[in-house]
Coordinates of C-alpha atoms in Angstrom, one line a residue:
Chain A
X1 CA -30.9 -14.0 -28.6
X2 CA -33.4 -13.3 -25.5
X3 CA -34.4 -10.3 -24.7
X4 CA -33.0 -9.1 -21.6
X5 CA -34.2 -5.5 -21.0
X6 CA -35.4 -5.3 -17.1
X7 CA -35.6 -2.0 -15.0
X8 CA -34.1 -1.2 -11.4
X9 CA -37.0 -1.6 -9.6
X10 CA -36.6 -5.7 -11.5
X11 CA -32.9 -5.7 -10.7
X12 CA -33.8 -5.1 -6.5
X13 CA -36.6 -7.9 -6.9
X14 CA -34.0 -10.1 -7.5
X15 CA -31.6 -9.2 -4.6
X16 CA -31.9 -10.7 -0.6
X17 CA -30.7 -9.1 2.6
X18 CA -27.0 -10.8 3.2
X19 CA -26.2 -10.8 0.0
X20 CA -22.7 -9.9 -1.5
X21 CA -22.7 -7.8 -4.4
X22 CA -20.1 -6.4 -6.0
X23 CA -20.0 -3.1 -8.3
X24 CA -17.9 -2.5 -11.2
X25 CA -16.5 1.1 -12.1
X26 CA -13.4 2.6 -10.1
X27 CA -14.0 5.1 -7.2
X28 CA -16.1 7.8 -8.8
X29 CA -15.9 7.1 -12.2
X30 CA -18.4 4.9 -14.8
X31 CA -20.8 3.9 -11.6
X32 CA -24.3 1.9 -11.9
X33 CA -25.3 5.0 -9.6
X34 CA -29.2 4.4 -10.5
X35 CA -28.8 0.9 -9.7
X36 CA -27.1 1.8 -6.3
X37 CA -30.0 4.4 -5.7
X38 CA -32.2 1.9 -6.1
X39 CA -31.1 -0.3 -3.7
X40 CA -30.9 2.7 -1.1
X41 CA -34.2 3.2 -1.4
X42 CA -35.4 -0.2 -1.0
X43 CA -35.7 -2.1 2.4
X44 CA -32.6 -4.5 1.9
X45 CA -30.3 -4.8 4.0
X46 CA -27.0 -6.3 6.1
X47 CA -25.4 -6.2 2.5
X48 CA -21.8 -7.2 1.7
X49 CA -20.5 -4.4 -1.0
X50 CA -17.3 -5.4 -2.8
X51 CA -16.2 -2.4 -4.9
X52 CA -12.9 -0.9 -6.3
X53 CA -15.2 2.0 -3.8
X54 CA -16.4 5.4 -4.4
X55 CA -20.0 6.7 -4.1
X56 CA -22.0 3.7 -4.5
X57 CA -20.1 2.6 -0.9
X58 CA -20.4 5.6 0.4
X59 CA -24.6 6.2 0.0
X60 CA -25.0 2.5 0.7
X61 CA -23.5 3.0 4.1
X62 CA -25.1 6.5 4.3
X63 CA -28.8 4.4 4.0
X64 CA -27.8 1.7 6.3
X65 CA -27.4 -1.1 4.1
X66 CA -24.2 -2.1 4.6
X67 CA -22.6 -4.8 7.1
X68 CA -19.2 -5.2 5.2
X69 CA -17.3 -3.0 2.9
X70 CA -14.5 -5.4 0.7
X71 CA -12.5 -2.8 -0.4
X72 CA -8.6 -1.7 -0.9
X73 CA -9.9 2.3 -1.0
X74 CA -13.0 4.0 -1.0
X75 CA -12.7 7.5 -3.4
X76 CA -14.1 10.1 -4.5
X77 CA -11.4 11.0 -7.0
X78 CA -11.2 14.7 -6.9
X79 CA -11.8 14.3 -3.4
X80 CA -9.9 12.1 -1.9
X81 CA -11.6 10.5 1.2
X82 CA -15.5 9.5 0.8
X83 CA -16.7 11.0 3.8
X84 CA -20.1 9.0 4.1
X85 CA -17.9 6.0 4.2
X86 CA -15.3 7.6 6.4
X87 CA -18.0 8.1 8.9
X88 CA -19.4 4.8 8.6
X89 CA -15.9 3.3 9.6
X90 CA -15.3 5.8 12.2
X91 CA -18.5 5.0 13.9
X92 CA -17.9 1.3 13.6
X93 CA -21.0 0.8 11.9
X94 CA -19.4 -1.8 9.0
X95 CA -17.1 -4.0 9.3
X96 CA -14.1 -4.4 6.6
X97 CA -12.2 -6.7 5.0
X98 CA -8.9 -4.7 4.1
X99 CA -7.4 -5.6 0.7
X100 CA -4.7 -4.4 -1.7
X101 CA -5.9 -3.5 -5.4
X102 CA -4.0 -6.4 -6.9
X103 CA -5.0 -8.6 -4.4
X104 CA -8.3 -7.7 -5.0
X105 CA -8.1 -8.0 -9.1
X106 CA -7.0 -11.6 -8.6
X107 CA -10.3 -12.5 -6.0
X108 CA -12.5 -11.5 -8.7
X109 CA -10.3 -13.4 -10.8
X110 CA -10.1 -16.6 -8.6
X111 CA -14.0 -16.2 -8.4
X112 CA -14.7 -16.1 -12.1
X113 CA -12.2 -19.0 -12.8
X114 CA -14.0 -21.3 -10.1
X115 CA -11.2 -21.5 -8.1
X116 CA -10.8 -21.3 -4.1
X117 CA -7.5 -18.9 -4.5
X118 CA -4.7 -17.4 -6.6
X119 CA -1.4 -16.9 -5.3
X120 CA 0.7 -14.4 -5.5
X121 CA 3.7 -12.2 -3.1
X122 CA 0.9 -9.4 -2.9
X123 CA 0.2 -8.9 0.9
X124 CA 3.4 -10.6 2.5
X125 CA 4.7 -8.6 5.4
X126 CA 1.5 -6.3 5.3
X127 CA -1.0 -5.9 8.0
X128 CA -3.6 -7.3 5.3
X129 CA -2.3 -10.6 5.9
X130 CA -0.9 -10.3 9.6
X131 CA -4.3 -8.7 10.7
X132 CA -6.3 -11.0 8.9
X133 CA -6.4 -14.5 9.9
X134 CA -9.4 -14.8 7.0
X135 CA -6.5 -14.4 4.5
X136 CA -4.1 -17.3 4.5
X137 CA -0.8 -18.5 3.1
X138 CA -0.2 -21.4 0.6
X139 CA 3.2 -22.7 0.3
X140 CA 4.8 -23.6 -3.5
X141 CA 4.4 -27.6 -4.2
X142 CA 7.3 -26.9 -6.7
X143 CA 10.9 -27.0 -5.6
X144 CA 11.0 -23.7 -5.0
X145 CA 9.2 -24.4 -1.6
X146 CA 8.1 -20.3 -1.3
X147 CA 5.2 -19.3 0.9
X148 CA 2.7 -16.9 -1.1
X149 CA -0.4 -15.2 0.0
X150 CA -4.0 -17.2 -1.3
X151 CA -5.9 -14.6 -2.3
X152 CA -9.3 -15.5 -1.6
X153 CA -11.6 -15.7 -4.0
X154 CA -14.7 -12.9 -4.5
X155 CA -17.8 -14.8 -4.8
X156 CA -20.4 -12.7 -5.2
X157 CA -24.0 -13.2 -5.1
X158 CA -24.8 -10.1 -7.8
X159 CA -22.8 -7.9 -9.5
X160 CA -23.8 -4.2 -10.8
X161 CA -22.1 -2.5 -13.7
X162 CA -22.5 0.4 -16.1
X163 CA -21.6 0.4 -19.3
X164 CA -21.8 3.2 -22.3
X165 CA -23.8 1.3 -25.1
X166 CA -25.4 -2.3 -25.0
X167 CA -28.2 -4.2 -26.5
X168 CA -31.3 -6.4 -25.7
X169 CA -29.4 -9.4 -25.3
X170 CA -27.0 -7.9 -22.5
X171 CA -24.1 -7.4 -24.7
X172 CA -22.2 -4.3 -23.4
X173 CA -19.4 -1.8 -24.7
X174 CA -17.5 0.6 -22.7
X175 CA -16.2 3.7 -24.6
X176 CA -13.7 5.3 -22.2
X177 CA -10.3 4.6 -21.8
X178 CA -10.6 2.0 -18.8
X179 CA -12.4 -0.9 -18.7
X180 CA -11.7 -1.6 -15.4
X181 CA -12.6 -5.0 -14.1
X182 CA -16.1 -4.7 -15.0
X183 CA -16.3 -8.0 -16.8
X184 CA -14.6 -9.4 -14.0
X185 CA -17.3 -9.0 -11.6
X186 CA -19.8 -10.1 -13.6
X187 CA -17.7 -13.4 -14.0
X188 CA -17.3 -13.6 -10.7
X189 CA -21.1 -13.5 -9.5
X190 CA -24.4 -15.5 -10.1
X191 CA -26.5 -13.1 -11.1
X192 CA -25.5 -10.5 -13.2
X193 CA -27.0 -6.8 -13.9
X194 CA -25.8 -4.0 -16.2
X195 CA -27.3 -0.7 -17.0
X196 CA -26.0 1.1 -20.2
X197 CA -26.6 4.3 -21.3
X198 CA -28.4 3.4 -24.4
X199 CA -29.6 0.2 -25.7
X200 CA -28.9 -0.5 -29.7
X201 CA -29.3 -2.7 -32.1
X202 CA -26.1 -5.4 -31.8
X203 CA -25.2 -4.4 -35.4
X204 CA -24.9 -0.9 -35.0
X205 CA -22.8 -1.5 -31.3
X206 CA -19.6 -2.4 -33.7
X207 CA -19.6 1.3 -35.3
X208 CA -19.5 3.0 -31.7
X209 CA -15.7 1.8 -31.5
X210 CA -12.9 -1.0 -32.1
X211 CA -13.8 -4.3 -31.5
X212 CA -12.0 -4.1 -28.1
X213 CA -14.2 -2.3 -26.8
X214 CA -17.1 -5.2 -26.8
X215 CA -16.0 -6.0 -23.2
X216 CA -18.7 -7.8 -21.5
X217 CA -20.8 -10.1 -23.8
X218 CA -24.1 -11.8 -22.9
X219 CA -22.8 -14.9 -21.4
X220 CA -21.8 -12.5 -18.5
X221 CA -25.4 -10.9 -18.0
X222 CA -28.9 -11.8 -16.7
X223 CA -30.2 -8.4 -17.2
X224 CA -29.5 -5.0 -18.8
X225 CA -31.1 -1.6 -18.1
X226 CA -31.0 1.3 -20.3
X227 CA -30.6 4.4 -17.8
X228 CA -29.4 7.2 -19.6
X229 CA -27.5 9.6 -16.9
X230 CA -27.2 6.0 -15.0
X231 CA -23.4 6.9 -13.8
X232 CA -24.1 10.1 -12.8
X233 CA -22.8 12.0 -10.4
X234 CA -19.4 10.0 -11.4
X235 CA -17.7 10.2 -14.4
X236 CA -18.9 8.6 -17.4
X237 CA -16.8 10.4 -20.7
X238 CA -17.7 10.4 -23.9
X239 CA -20.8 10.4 -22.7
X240 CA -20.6 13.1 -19.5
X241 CA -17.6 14.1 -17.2
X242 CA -18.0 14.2 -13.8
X243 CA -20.2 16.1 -12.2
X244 CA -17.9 18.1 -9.6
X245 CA -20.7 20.3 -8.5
X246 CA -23.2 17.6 -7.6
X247 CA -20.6 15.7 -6.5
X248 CA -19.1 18.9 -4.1
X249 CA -23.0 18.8 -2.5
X250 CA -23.3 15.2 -2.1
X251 CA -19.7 15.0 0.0
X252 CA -21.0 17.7 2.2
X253 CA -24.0 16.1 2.8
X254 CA -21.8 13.8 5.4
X255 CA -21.2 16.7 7.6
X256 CA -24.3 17.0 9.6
X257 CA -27.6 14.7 10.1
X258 CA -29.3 17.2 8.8
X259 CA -27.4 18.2 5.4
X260 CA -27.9 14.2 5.1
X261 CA -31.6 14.2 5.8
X262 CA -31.8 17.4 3.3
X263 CA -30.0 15.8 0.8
X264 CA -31.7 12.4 0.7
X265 CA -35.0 13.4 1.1
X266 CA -34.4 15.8 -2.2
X267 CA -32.4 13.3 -4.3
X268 CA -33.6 9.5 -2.9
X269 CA -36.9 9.9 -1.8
X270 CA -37.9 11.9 -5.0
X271 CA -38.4 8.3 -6.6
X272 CA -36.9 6.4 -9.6
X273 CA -34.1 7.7 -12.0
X274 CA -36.8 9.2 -14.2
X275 CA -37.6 11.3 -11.0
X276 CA -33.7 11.8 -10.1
X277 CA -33.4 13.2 -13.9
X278 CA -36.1 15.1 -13.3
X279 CA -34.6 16.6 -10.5
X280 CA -31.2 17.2 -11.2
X281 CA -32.1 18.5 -14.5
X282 CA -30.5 15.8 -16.8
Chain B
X1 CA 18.7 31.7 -12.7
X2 CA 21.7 30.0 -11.4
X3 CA 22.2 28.3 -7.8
X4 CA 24.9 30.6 -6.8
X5 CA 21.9 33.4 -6.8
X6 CA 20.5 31.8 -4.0
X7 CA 16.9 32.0 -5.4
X8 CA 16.2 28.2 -5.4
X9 CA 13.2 27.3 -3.5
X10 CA 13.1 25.1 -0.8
X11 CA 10.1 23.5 -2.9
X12 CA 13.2 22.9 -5.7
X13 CA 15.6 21.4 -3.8
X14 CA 13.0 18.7 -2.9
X15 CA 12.0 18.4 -5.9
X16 CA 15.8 17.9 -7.4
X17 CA 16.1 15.6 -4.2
X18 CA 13.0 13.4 -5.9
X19 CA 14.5 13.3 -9.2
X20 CA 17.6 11.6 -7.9
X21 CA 15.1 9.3 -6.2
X22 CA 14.9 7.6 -10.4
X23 CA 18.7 8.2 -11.1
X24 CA 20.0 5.3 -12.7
X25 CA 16.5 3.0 -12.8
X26 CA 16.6 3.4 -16.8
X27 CA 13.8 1.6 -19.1
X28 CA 11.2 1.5 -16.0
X29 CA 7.6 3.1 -15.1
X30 CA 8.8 5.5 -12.6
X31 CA 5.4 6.4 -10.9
X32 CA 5.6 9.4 -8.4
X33 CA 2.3 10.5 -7.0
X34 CA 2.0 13.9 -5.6
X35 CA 2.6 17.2 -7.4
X36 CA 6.3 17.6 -6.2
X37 CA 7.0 13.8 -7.2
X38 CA 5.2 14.2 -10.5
X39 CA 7.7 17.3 -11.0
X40 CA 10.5 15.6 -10.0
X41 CA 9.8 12.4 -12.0
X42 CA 9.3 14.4 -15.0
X43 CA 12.8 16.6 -14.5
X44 CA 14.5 13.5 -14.1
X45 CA 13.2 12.0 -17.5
X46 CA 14.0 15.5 -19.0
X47 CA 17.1 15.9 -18.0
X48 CA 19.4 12.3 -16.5
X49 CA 17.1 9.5 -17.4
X50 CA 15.6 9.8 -20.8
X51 CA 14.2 6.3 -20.8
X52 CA 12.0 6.3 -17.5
X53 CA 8.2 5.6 -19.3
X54 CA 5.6 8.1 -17.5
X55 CA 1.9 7.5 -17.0
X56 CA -0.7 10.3 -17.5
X57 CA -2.0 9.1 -14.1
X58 CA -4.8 7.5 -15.7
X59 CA -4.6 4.9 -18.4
X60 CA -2.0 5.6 -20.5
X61 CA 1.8 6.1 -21.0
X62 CA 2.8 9.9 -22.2
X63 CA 6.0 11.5 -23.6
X64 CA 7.0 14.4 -22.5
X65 CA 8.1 16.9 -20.5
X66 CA 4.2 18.4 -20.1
X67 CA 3.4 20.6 -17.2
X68 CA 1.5 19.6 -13.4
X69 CA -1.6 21.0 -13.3
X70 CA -4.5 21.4 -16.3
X71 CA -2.8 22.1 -18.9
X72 CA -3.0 23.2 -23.0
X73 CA 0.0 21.3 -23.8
X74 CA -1.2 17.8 -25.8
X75 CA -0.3 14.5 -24.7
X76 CA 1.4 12.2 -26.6
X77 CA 0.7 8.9 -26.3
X78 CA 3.0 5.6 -26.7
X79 CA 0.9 3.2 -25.2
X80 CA -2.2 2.1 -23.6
X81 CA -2.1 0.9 -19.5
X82 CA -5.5 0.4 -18.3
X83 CA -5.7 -0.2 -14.3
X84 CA -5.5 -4.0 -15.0
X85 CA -2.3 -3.7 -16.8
X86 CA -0.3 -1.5 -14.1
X87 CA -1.2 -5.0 -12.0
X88 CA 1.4 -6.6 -14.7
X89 CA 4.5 -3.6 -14.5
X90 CA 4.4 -3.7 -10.6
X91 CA 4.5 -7.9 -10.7
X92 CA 7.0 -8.0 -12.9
X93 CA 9.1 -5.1 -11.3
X94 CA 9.2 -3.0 -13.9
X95 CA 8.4 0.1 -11.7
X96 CA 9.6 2.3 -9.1
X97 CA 6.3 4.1 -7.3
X98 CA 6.8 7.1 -4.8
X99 CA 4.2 7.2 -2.6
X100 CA 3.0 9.1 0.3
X101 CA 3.0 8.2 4.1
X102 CA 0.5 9.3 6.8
X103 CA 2.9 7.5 9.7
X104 CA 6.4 5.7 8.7
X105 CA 8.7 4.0 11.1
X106 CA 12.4 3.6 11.7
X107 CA 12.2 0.4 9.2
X108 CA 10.3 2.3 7.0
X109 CA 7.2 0.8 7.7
X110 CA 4.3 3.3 5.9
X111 CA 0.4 3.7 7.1
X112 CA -1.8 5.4 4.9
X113 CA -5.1 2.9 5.6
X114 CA -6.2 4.4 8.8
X115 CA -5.0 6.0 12.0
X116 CA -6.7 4.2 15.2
X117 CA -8.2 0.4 15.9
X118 CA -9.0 -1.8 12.9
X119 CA -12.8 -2.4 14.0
X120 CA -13.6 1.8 14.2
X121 CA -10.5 4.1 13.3
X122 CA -10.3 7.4 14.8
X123 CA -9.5 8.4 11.1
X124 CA -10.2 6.6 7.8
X125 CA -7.6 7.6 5.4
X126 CA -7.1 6.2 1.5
X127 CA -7.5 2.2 2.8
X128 CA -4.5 -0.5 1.9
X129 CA -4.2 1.2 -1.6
X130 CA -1.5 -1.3 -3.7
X131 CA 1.3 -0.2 -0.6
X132 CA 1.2 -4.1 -0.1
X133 CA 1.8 -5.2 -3.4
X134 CA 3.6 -1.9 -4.8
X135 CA 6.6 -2.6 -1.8
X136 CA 7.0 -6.2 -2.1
X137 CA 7.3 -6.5 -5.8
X138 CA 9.1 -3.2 -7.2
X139 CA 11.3 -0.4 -5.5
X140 CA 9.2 2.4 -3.9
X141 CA 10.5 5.8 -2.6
X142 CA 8.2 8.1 -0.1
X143 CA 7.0 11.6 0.2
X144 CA 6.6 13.3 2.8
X145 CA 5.5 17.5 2.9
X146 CA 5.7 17.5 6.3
X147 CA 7.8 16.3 8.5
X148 CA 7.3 15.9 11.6
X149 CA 7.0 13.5 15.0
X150 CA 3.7 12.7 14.0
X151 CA 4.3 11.3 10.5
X152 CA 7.6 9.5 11.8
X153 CA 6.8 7.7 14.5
X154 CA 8.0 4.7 16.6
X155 CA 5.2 2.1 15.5
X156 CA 2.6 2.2 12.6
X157 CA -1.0 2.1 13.5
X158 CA -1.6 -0.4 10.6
X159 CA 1.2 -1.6 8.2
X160 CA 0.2 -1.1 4.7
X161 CA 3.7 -0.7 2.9
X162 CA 6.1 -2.9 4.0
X163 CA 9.4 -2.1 5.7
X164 CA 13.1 -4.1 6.3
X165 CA 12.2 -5.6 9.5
X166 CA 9.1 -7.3 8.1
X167 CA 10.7 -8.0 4.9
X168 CA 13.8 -9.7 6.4
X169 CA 11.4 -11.7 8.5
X170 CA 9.8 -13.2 5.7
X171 CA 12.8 -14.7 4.3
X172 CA 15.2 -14.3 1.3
X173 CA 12.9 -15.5 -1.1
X174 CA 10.0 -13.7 -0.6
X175 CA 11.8 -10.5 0.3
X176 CA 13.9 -10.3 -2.7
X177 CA 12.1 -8.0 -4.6
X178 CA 11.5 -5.7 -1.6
X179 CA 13.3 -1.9 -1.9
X180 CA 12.7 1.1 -0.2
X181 CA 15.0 3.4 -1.4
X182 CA 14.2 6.9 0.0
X183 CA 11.9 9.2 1.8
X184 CA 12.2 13.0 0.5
X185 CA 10.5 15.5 2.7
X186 CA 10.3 19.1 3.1
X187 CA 13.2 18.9 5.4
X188 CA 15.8 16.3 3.4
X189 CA 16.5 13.1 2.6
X190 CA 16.3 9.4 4.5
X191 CA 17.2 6.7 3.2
X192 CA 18.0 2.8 4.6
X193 CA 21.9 2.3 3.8
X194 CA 22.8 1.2 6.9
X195 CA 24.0 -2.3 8.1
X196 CA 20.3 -3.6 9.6
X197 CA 18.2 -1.1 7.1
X198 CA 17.1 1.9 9.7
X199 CA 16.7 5.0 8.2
X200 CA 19.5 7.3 8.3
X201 CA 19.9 11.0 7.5
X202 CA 21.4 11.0 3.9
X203 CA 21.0 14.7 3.2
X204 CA 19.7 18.4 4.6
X205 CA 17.8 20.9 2.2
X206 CA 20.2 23.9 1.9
X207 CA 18.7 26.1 5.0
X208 CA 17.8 23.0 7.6
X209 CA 20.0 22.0 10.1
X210 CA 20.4 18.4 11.1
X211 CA 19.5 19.3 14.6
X212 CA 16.0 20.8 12.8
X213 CA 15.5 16.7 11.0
X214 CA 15.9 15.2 14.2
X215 CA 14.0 16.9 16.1
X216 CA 10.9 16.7 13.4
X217 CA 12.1 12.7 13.7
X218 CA 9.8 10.5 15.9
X219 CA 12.7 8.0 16.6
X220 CA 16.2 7.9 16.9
X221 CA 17.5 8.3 13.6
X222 CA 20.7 7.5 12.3
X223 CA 23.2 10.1 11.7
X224 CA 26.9 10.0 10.3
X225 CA 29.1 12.6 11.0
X226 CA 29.5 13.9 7.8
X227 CA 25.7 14.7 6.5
X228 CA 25.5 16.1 2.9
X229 CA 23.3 18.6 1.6
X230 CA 20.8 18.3 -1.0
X231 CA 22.6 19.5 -4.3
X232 CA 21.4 22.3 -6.4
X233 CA 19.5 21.7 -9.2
X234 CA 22.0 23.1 -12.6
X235 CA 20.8 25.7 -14.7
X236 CA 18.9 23.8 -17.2
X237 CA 16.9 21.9 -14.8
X238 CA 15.7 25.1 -12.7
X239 CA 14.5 26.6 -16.2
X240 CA 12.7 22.5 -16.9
X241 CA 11.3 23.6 -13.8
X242 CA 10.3 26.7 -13.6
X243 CA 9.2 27.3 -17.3
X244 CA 8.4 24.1 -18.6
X245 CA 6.8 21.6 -16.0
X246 CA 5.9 23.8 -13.5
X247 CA 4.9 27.2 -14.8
X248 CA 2.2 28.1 -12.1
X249 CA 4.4 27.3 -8.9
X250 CA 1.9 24.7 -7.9
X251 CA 5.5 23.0 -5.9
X252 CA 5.1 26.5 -3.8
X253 CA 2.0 25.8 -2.9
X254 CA 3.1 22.3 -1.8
X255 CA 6.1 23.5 0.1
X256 CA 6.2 26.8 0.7
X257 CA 9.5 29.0 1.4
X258 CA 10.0 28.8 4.9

């Protein structure tokens, strides 16, 4: 089994401006949040961010690396809008491509299966389709002749997830009650990265839980990171709930240029995650 | 408490008007998002439809009748739905959602994405959500806390849940899962029974007029001449209500007495 430990300072070596990526978790819950801060610090940009969204849109488009948000909502859970995001769109300063969750699930899908498209009713009469002449229409070559949305499939050039416990090899096992469709974007990209919380041996990964809850196994990672606190602020039980407060200051950190400037100069530009631990007190 | 006391809410009346949203829909996932839906959902399950299944609003399906809100009262669970799998229910059309509406039309066309141009909204609000998916594949009802000219309007900014018009347009087949069945607001109830599926007035909360509706009605909505009136919830339902799965009044806070 190779050994594939690697930090986040390895995981942005490997990424180019333009490139899609697409992070795993669901709006602000079980996010590679020290992965995303790592690529808000760094100098890429004009990046492509495909995400069932919450924070990790948000502070991307805060730091101005973000051309295109792929997204059917953007969350913050106990608060319902993400306002970095929400001023990002209402400034025009990303572009979209609009999508409903299901639509979405089966892109990934489509991408991880090699295929251009999976159809499906999803999208029909909505503006996602009429609005967007980048998603198209296939008609049944059965005798049942019916026109279905092609739901286009989610390449992506990275993916980012977080996972509770993995091991050297970039086996990884969630805890929680979701999986969400973290094993789906890693399917659905050509490089793969996934922090965990902690890092085991494999043989002690099968006493953490059932065997469901092996979910992504090595042939779906090129790298793991062990960051500890690597979800926070968002939610990331057994292990840590949310963390409202934090949460609470980042969100209002979108109401002024300078409760932004205040609140990235104390929690990005203080360094690495080790730093961000440091100062957040975790 | 009875009816005849005349001490039922305005805030119970719609939520008696949303539990007969789910009357008759039997072994399904009724899905009502929103406190006053949640409340409703969960009085109809406790009282006229014993079989709806219920989620816990995350990933898992929950007996009950538990109360909105945190609460002490454990959870029982029959069975695991992880996001991925609620992907399966609505496909298969097993599941009647109640969502809410930023802007809905005559056809009953609903915008919750965003209010203004595609390229840079004067508003970004929730995005497409499943509204797509969720109203072409199983039957969704909408609520609506305030009614008013702004929320019903002629034309949609962006159309995220699908209305008749569109769905006629798109054929028999593709349509035929397609149901909106009502809109409850803080006002009364809408629904689409009429012969080319515009929304008509069905009922008034006890204590609105239908002059009231209409005016809080961005287009000209249908009216027969005989308008009923939001029943009143029995006995046993206001006490499911009030004691049991809505202790704390958090309904009041979402419609308060006018």
């Amino acid at each position: 089994m190779p050994d594939k430990r690697i930090s986040e300072d390895d995981v942005v070596a490997e990424l180019r401006d333009g490139m899609t990526i697409g992070i795993g978790g669901w709006g602000s819950r079980r996010k590679p949040m020290s992965l995303v801060r790592a690529i808000a610090r760094s100098s890429l940009r004009d990046l492509t961010i495909v995400s069932y969204g919450g924070p990790d849109v948000g502070l991307l488009c805060a730091t101005g690396k973000v051309e295109r948000v792929v997204y059917a909502f953007v969350s913050l859970d106990s608060i319902p809008l993400e306002p970095h995001f929400r001023v990002a769109r209402q400034t025009g300063a990303v572009s979209t491509l609009e999508l409903d969750e299901g639509m979405f699930l089966l892109g990934l899908q489509a991408a991880a299966w090699r295929v251009p498209f999976l159809p499906t009713r999803v999208g029909l009469g909505s503006d996602v389709v009429d609005r967007q002449p980048e998603i198209r229409t296939v008609v049944s070559p059965y005798d049942d002749g019916e026109e279905l949305v092609a739901a286009p499939a989610l390449r992506l050039d990275a993916a980012l997830v977080h996972m509770h416990r993995g091991d050297a090899g970039g086996n990884g096992q969630y805890l929680n009650v979701d999986p969400y469709f973290d094993d789906l974007f890693c399917m659905a990209a050509d490089r793969r990265f996934m922090s965990v919380e902690q890092v085991q041996e494999t043989e002690d990964l099968r006493g953490n839980g059932p065997l469901q809850t092996l979910k992504i196994n090595r042939l779906m990672t090129d790298g793991i990171v062990e960051a500890p606190f690597g979800a926070h602020f968002t939610e990331c039980v057994p292990d840590y709930p949310r963390d409202e407060a934090f949460q609470k200051e980042y969100a209002g950190s979108a109401k002024s240029a300078d409760a932004w400037v205040a609140w990235r100069t104390k929690y990005l530009d203080c360094g690495g995650h080790d730093e961000y631990r440091k100062v957040v007190g975790l | 408490m009875s009816s005849a006391s005349g001490l039922v809410t305005r805030a119970e009346y719609c939520v008696i008007a949303v539990a007969e949203c789910f009357r008759g829909d039997g072994e399904i996932l009724a899905n009502p998002i929103g406190t006053i839906p949640m409340i409703g959902g969960r009085l109809a399950r406790a009282s006229f439809e014993p079989d709806l299944v219920m989620t816990d609003g995350e990933a898992t399906f929950v007996t009950g009748p538990y109360p909105v809100g945190p609460t002490d009262v454990v959870k029982v669970v029959e069975a695991w739905n992880p996001y991925r799998s609620m992907f399966d229910v609505v496909w298969s059309g097993r599941r009647h959602v109640m969502m809410g509406a930023s802007q809905i039309d005559r056809f009953g066309n609903q915008n919750f994405a965003f209010v203004g141009s595609w390229d840079q909204p004067k508003a970004q609000l929730l995005g497409f959500r499943g509204a797509p998916g969720n109203t072409i594949q199983n039957t969704t009802s909408y609520w609506v806390p305030n009614h008013s000219p702004k929320v019903f309007v002629t034309k949609v900014d962006v159309v995220s849940g699908v209305g008749y018009d569109r769905a006629a347009a798109l054929g028999p087949e593709a349509s035929r899962f397609h149901e909106i069945r009502r809109v409850v607001t803080n006002l009364g109830v809408l629904d689409f029974d009429t012969p080319d599926h515009t929304m008509r007035l069905r009922s008034t909360h006890p204590g609105v007029t239908v002059d009231e509706i209409v005016a809080a009605t961005g287009f000209d909505l249908v009216v027969p001449e005989d308008v009923g009136v939001t029943r009143d919830p029995s006995p046993d339902e206001l006490e499911l209500i009030q004691e049991t799965i809505d202790p704390h009044d958090l309904r009041g806070q979402e419609v308060p007495t006018p």
